[in-house]
Coordinates of C-alpha atoms in Angstrom, one line a residue:
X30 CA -12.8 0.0 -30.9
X31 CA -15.9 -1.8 -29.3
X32 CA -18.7 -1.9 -32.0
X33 CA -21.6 -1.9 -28.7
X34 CA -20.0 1.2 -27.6
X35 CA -20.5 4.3 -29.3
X36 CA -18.4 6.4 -31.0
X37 CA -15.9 9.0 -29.4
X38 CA -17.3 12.5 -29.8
X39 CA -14.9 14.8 -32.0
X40 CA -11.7 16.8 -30.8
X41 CA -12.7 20.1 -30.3
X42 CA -9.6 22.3 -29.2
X43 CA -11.9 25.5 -28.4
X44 CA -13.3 22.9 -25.0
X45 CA -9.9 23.3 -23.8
X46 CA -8.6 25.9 -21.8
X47 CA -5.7 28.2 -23.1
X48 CA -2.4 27.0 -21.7
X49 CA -1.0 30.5 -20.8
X50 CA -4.3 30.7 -18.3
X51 CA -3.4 29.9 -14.9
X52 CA -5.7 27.7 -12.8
X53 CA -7.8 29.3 -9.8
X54 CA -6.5 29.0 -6.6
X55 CA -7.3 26.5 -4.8
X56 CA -6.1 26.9 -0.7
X57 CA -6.4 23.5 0.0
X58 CA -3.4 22.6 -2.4
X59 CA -1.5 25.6 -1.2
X60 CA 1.4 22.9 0.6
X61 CA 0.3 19.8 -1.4
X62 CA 2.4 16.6 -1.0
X63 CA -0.1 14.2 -2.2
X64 CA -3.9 13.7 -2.6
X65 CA -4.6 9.8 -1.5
X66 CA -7.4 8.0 -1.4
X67 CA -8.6 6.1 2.0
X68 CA -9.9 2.8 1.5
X69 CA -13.5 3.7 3.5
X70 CA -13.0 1.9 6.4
X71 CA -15.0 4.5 8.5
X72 CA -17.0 5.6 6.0
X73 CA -17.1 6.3 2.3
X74 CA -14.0 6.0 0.7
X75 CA -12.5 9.8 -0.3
X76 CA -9.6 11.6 -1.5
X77 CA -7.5 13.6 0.9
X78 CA -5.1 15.7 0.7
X79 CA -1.8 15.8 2.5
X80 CA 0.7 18.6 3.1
X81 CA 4.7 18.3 3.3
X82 CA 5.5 18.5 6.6
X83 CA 2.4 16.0 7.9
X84 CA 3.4 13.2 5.6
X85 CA 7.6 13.3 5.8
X86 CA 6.4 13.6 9.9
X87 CA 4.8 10.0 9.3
X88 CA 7.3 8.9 6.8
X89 CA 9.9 9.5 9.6
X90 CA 7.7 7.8 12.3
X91 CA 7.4 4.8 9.9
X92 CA 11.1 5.0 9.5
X93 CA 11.6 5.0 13.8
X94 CA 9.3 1.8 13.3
X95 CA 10.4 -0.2 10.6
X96 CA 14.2 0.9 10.2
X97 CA 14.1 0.2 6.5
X98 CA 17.8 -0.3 5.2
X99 CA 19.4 0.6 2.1
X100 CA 19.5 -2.8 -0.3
X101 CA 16.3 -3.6 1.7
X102 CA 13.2 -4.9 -0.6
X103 CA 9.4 -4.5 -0.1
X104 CA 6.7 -6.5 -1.7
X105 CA 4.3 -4.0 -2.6
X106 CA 0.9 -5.8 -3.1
X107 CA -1.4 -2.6 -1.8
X108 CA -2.4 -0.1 -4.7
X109 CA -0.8 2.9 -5.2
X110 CA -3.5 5.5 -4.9
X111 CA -3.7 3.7 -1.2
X112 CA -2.3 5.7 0.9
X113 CA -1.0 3.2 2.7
X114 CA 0.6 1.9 -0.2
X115 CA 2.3 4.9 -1.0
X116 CA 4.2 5.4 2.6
X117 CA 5.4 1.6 2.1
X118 CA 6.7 2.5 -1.2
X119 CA 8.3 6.0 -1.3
X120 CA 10.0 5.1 2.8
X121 CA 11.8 2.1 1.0
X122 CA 13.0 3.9 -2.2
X123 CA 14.0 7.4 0.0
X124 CA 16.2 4.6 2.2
X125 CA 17.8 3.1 -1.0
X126 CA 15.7 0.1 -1.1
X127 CA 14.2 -1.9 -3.7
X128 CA 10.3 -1.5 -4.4
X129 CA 8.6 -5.1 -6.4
X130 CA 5.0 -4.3 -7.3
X131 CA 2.2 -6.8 -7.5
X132 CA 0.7 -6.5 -10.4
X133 CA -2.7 -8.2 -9.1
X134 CA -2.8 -10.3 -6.2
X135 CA -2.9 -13.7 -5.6
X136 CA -1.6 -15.7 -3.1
X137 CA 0.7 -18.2 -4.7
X138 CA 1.4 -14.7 -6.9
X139 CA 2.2 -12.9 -3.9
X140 CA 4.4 -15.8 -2.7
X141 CA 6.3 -15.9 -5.4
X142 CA 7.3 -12.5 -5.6
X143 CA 7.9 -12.3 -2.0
X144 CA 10.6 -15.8 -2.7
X145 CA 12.2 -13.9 -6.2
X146 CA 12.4 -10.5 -4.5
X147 CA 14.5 -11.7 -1.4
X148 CA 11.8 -9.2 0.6
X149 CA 12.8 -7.8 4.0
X150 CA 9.0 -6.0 4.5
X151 CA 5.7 -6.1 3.1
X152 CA 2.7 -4.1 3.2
X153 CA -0.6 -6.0 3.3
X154 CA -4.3 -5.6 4.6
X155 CA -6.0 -8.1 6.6
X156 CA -8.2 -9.6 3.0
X157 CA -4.9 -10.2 1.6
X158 CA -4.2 -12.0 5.3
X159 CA -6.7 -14.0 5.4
X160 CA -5.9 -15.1 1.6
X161 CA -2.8 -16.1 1.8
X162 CA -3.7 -18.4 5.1
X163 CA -4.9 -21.5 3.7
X164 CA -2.0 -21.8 1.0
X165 CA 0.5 -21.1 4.0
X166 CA -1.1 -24.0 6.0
X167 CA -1.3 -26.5 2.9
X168 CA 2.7 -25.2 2.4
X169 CA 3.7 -25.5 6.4
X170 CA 5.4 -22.7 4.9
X171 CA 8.4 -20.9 7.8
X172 CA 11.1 -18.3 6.3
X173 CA 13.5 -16.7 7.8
X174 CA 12.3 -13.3 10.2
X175 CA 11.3 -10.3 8.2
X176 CA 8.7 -7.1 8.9
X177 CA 5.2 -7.2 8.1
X178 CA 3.6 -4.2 7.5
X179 CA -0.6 -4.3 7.6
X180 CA -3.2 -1.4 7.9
X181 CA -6.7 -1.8 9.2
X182 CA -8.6 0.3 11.8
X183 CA -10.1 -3.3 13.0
X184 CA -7.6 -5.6 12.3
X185 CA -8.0 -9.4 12.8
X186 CA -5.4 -9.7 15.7
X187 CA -5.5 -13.8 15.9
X188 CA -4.9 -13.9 11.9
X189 CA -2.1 -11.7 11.2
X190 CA 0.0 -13.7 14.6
X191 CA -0.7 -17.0 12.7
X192 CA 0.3 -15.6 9.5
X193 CA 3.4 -13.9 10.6
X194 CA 4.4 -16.9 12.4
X195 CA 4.0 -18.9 9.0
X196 CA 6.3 -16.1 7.1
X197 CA 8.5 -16.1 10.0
X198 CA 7.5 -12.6 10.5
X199 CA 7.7 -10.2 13.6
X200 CA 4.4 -10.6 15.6
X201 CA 3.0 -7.3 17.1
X202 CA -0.1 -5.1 17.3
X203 CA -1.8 -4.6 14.0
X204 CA -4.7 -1.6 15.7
X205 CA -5.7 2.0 14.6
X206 CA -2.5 2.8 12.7
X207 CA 0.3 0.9 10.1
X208 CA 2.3 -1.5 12.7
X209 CA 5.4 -3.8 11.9
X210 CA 4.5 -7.3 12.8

C-alpha cells in the first residue's frame, strides 16, 4: 500500500445489496449484446449499448468484407472496450482464427508481433498509422499481401496507401466505417 494515499475505508457488508434482490429493470439492456465505448470522434467519447441482432448484422457484414478464414491470425493492437476492437476480435475467433493481443503499442512492438504471429489481418487506427510510418521507411520494410483493417470517421487517405503498400497490404477506402485495406 502507498503511504501518500490514504487508507481503504472498512468492509461494511450491510452497503451491499442482498443477493436474492433482483436488479431494476433497465429497458435499454432488455436485448444486450455488449455495451462499447466509442472513441469520441464526433464528440465525447460514451458508452453504448448494442443489441443481438444489430451487432451479429455487422459481424456478418465484416465477415462479407474481410472473409476471415479458419487458422487465420489478427494482430489485435486496438483496446478491447473499443468497439472497434471487439468486432476484429470476436469475427476472427467465431471463424476459428487466432486472436494476438498487443499488450501496449509500439511500433517495433507491433512489428514484431505482426512477424511472430504469421498475421493475415490487423485492426489499427490512423495514430497507430502514422506511428508505425517512419520505422517502415527506415526498414524499406514489403511482406507478403494481407488485410488491413483501420477505423476513423476522417481517415488520412494518403497515409494508410503508403503504409499498406509498406506491409504489402490491400489498399482501399479507409472513410465513415471499418474498411479492409
Amino acid at each position: 500500500m502507498r503511504p501518500d494515499l490514504p487508507a481503504p475505508a472498512p468492509f461494511n457488508p450491510a452497503r451491499i445489496a442482498s443477493l436474492d434482490q433482483m436488479p431494476p429493470e433497465r429497458p435499454l439492456l432488455k436485448d444486450a449484446a455488449v455495451i462499447c465505448f466509442t472513441s469520441g470522434t464526433t464528440g465525447q467519447p460514451k458508452g453504448v449499448v448494442l443489441g443481438h441482432a444489430p451487432y451479429c448484422r455487422k459481424l456478418d457484414q465484416l465477415q462479407a468484407l474481410l472473409a476471415i478464414k479458419p487458422g487465420d491470425a489478427a494482430v489485435m493492437p486496438l483496446n478491447l472496450t473499443f468497439i472497434f476492437g471487439q468486432w476484429v476480435t470476436f469475427l476472427t475467433l467465431a471463424q476459428g482464427g487466432t486472436v494476438h493481443l498487443v499488450d501496449r503499442f509500439t511500433p517495433e512492438g507491433f512489428l514484431q508481433t505482426l512477424d511472430e504471429a504469421k498475421a493475415t489481418h490487423i485492426g489499427m487506427v490512423p495514430t497507430m498509422l502514422r506511428m508505425l510510418m517512419p520505422v517502415l521507411r527506415a526498414l524499406h520494410r514489403v511482406r507478403p499481401r494481407r488485410t488491413m483493417i483501420q477505423w476513423k470517421r476522417r481517415s488520412p487517405l494518403p497515409t494508410a496507401r503508403r503504409m499498406s503498400s509498406h506491409l504489402g497490404f490491400s489498399p482501399g477506402s479507409t472513410r465513415g466505417s471499418p474498411r479492409a485495406m
